[in-house]
JSON list of C-alpha atoms in Angstrom, two decimals:
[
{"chain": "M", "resi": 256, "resn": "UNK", "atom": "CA", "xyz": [106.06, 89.86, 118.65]},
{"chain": "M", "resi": 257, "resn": "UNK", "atom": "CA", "xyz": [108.31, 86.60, 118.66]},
{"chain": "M", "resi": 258, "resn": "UNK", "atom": "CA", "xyz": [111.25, 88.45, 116.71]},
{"chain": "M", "resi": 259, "resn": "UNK", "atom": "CA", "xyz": [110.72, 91.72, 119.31]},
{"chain": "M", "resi": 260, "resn": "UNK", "atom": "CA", "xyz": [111.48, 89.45, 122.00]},
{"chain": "M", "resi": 261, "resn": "UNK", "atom": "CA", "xyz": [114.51, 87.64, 120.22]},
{"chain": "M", "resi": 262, "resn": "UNK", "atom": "CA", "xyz": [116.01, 91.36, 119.38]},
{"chain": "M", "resi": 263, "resn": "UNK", "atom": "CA", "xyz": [115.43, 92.28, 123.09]},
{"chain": "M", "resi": 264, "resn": "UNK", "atom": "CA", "xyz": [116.78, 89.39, 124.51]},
{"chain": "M", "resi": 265, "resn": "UNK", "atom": "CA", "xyz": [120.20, 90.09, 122.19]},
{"chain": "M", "resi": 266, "resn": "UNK", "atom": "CA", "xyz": [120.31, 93.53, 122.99]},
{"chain": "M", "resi": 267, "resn": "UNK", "atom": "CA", "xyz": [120.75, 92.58, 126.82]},
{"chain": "M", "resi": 268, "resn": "UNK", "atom": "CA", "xyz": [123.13, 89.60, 126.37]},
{"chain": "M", "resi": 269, "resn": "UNK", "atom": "CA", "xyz": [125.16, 92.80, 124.27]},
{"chain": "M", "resi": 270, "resn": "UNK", "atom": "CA", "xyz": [124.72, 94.92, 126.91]},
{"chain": "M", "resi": 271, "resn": "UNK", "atom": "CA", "xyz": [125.56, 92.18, 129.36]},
{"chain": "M", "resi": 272, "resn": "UNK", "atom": "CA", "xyz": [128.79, 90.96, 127.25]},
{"chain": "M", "resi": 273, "resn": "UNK", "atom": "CA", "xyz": [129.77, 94.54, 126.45]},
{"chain": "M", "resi": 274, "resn": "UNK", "atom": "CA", "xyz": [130.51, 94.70, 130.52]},
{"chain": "M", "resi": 275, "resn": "UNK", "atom": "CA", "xyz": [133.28, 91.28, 130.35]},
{"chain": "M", "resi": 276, "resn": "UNK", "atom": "CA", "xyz": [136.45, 91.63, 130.62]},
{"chain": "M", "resi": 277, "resn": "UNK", "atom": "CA", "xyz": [136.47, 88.81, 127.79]},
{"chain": "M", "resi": 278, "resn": "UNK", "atom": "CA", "xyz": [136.56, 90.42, 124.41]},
{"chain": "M", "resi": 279, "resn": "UNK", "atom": "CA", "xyz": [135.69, 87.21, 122.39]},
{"chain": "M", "resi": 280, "resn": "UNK", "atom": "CA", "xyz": [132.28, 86.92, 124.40]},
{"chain": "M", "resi": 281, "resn": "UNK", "atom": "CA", "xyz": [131.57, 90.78, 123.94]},
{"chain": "M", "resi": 282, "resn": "UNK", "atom": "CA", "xyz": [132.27, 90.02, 120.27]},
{"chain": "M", "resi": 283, "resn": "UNK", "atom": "CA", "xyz": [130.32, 86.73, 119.84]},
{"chain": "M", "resi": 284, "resn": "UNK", "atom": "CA", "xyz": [127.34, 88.55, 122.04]},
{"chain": "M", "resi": 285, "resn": "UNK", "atom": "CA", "xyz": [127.70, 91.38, 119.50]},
{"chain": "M", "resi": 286, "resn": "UNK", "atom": "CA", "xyz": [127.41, 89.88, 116.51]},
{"chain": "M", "resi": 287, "resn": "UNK", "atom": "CA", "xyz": [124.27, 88.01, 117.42]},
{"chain": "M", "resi": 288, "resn": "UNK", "atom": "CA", "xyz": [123.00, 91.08, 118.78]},
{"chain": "M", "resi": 289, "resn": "UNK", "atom": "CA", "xyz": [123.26, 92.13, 115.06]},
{"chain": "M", "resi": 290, "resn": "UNK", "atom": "CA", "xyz": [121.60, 89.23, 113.90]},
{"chain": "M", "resi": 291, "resn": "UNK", "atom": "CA", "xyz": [118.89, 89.74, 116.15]},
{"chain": "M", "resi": 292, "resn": "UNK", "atom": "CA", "xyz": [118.49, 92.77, 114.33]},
{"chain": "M", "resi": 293, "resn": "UNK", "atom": "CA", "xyz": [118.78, 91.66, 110.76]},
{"chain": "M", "resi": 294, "resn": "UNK", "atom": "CA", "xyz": [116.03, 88.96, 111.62]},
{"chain": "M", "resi": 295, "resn": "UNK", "atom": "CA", "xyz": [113.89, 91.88, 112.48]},
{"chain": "M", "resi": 296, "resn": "UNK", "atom": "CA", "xyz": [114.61, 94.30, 109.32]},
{"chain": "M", "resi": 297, "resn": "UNK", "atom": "CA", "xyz": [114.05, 91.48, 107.22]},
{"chain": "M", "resi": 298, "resn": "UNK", "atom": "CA", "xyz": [110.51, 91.04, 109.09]},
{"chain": "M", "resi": 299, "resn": "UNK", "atom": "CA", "xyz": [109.83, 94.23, 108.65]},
{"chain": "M", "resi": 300, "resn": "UNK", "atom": "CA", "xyz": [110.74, 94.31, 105.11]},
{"chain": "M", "resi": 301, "resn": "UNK", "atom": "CA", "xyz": [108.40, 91.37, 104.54]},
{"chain": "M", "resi": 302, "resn": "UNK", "atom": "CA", "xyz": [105.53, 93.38, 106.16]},
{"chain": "M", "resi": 303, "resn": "UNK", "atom": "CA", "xyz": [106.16, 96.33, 103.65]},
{"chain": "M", "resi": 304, "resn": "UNK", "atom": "CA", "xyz": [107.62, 98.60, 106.68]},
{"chain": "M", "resi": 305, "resn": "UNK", "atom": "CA", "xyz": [110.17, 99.94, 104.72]},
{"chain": "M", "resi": 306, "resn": "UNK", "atom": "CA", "xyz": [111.64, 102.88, 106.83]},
{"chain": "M", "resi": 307, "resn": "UNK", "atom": "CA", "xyz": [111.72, 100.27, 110.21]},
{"chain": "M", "resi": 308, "resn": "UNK", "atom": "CA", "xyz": [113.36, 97.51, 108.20]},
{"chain": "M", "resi": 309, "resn": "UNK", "atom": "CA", "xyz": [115.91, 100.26, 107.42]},
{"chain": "M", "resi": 310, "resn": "UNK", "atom": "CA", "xyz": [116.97, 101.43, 110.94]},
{"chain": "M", "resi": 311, "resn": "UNK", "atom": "CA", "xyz": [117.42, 98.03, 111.68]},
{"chain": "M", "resi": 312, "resn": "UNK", "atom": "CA", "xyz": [119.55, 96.93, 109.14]},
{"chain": "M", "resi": 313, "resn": "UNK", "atom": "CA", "xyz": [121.46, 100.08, 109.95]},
{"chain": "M", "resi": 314, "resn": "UNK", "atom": "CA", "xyz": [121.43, 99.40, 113.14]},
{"chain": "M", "resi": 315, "resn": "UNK", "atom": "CA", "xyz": [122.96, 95.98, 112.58]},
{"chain": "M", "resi": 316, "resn": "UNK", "atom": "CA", "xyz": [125.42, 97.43, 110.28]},
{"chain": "M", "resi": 317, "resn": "UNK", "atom": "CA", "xyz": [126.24, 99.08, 113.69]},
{"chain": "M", "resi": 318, "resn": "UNK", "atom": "CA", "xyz": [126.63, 96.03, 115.69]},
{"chain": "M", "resi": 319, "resn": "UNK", "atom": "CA", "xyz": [128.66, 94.21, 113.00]},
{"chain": "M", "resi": 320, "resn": "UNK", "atom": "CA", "xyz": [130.21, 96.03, 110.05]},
{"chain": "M", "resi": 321, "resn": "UNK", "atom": "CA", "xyz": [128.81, 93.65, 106.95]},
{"chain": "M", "resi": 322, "resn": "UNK", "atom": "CA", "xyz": [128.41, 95.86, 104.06]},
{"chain": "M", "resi": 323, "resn": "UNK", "atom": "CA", "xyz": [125.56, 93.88, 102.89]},
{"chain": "M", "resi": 324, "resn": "UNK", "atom": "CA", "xyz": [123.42, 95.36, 106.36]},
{"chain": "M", "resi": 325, "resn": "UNK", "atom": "CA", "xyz": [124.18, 98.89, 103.87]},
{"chain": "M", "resi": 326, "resn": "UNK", "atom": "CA", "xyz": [123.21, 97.37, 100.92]},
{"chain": "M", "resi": 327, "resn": "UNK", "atom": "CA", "xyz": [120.38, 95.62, 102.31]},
{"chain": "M", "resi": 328, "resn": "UNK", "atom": "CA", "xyz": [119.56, 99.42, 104.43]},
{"chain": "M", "resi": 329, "resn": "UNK", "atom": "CA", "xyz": [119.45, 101.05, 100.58]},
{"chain": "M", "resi": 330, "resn": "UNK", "atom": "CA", "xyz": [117.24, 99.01, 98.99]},
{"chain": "M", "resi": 331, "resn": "UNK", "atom": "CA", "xyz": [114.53, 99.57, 101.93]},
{"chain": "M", "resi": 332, "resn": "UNK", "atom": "CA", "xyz": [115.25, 103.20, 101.59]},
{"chain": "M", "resi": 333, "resn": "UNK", "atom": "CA", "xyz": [114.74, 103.35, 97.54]},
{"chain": "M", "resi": 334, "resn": "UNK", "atom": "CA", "xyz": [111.39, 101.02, 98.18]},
{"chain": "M", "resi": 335, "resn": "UNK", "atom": "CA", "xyz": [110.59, 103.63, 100.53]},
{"chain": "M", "resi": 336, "resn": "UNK", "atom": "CA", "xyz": [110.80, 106.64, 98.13]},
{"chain": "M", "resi": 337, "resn": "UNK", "atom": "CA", "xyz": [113.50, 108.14, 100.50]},
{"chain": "M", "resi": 338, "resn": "UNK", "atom": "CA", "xyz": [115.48, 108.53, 97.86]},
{"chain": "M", "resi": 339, "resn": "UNK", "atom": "CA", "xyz": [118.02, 111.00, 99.60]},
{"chain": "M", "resi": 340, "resn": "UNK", "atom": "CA", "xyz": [118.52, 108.53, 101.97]},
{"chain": "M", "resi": 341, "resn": "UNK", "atom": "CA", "xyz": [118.88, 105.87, 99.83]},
{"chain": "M", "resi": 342, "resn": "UNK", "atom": "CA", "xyz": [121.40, 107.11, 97.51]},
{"chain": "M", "resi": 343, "resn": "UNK", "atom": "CA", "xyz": [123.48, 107.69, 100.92]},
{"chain": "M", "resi": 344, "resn": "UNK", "atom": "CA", "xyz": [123.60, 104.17, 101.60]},
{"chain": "M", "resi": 345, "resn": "UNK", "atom": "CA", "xyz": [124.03, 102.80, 98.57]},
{"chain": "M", "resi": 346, "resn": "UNK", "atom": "CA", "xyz": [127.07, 105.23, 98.35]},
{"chain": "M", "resi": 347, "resn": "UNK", "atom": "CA", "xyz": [128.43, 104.08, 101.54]},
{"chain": "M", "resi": 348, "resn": "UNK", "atom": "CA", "xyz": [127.95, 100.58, 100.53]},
{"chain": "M", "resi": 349, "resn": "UNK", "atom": "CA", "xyz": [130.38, 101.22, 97.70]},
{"chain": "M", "resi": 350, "resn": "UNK", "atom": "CA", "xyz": [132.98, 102.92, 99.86]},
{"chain": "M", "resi": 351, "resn": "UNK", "atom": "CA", "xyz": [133.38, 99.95, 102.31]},
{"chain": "M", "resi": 352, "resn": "UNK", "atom": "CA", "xyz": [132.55, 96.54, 100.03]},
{"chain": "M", "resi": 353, "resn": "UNK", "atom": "CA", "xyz": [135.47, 96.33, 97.53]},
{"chain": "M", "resi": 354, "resn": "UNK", "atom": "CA", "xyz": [135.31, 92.71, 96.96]},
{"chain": "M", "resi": 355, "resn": "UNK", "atom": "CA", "xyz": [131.96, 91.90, 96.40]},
{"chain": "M", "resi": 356, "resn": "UNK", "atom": "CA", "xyz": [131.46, 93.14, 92.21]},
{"chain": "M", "resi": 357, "resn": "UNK", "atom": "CA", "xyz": [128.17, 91.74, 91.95]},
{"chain": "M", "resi": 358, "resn": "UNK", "atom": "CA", "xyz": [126.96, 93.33, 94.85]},
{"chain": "M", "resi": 359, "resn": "UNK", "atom": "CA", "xyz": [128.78, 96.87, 93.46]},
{"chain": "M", "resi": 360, "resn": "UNK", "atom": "CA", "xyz": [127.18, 96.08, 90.11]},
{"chain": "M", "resi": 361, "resn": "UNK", "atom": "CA", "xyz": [123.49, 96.14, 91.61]},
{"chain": "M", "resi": 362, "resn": "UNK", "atom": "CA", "xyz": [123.97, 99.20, 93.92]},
{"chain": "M", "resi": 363, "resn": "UNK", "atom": "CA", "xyz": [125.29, 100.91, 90.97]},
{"chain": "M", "resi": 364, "resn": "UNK", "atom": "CA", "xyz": [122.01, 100.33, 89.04]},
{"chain": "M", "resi": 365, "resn": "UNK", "atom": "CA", "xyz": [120.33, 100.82, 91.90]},
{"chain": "M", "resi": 366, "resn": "UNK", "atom": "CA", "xyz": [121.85, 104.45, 92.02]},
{"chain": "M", "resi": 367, "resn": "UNK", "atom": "CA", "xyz": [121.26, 104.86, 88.43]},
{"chain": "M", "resi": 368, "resn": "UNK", "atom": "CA", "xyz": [117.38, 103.80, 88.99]},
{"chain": "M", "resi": 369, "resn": "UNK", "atom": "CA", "xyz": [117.49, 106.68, 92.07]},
{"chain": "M", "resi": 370, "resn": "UNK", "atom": "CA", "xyz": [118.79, 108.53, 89.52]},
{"chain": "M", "resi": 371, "resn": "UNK", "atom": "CA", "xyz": [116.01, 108.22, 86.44]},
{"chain": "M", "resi": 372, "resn": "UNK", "atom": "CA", "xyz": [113.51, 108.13, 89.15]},
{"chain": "M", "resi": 373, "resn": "UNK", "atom": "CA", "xyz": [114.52, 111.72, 90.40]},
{"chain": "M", "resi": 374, "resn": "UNK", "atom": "CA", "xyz": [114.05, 112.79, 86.27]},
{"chain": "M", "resi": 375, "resn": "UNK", "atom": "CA", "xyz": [110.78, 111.30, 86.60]},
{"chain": "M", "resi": 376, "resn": "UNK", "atom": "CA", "xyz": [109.66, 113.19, 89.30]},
{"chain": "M", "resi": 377, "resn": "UNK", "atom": "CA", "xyz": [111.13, 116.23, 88.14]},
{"chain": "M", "resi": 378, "resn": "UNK", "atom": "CA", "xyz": [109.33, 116.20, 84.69]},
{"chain": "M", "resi": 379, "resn": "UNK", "atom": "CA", "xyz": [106.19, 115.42, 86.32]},
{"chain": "M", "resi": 380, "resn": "UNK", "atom": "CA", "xyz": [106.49, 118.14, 88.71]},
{"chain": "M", "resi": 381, "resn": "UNK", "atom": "CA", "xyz": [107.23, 120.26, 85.94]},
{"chain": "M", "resi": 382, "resn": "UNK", "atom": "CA", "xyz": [104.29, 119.11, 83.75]},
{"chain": "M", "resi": 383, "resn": "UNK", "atom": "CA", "xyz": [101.80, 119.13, 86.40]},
{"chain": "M", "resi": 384, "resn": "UNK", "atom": "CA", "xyz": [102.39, 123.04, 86.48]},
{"chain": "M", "resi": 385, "resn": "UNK", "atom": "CA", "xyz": [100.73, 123.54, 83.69]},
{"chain": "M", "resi": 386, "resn": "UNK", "atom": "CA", "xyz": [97.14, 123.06, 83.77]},
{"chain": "M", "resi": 387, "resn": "UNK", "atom": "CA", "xyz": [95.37, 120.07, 81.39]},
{"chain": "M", "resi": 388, "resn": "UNK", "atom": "CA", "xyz": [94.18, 120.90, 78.28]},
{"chain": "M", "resi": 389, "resn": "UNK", "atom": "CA", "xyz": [90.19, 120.43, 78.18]},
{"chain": "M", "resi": 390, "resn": "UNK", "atom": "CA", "xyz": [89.10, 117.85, 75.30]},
{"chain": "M", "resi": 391, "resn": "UNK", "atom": "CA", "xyz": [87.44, 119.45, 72.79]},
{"chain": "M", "resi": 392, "resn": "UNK", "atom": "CA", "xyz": [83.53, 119.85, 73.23]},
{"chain": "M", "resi": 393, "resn": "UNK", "atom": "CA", "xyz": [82.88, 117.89, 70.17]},
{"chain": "M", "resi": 394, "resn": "UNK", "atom": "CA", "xyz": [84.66, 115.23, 72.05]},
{"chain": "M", "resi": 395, "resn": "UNK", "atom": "CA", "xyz": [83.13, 115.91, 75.38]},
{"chain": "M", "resi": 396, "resn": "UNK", "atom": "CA", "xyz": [79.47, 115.25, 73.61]},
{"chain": "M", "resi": 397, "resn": "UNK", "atom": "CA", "xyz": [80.14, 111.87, 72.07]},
{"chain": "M", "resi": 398, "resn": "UNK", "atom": "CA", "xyz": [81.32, 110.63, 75.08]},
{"chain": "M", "resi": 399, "resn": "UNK", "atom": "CA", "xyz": [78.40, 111.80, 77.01]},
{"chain": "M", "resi": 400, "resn": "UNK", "atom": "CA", "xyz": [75.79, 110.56, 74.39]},
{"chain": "M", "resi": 401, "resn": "UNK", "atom": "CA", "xyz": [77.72, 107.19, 74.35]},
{"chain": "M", "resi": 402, "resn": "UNK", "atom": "CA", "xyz": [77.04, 107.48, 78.14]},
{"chain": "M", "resi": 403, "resn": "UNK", "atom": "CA", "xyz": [73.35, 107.99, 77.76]}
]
């Protein structure tokens, strides 16, 4: 509840600073209105609420462009099994952090674990078609004599 009331207490100083004519304030009040926000996601990602934590870092990706907010946004998605979603901001990451190479390195793998994960899922979909083979009754006795 604490961290609700920090993000909506940003929000209006944003809203609020957005409004002066001085463009430093609007800026400062801006980027802690995106900090407000990160503090939240990361709350959120804490609590296991995977999809909220990943507005929110959007969100603050919106309030102050730091790649990491997409990287961050990603790795909520993947943990989320949005895996569309994921791959999309893990993508974007790439596009707008050029200096960072660990940070490219890890949403790289991260993309190729989105990727194996999809071949996963795809095999299993495609053996789960096909209906279980029955152990054999000789098989099907012992157990239920071992049972008895």
């Amino acid at each position: 509840m604490r961290w609700r009331l920090k993000f909506i207490a940003a929000l209006v100083v944003t809203i609020v600073g957005l409004g002066s004519p001085a463009s430093g304030a609007a800026s400062e009040d801006t980027h802690k209105a995106a900090m407000g926000a990160l503090e939240l996601a990361k709350h959120h990602y804490r609590k296991e609420h995977f999809v909220k934590a990943s507005k929110l870092f959007l969100e603050a990706f919106q309030l102050d462009p730091n790649p990491g907010f997409l990287f961050n946004a990603g790795r909520s998605l993947q943990r989320a099994f949005k895996l569309d979603e994921a791959q999309k901001s893990f993508e974007w990451y790439l596009r707008v952090e050029k200096k960072d190479q660990r940070g490219r390195r890890r949403a790289k793998m991260h993309l190729s674990e989105i990727r194996t994960t999809r071949l996963q899922l795809a095999r299993a979909r495609k053996e789960g078609a096909n209906p279980a083979v029955a152990p054999p009754a000789s098989t099907a006795t012992k157990i239920s004599k071992k049972a008895a």
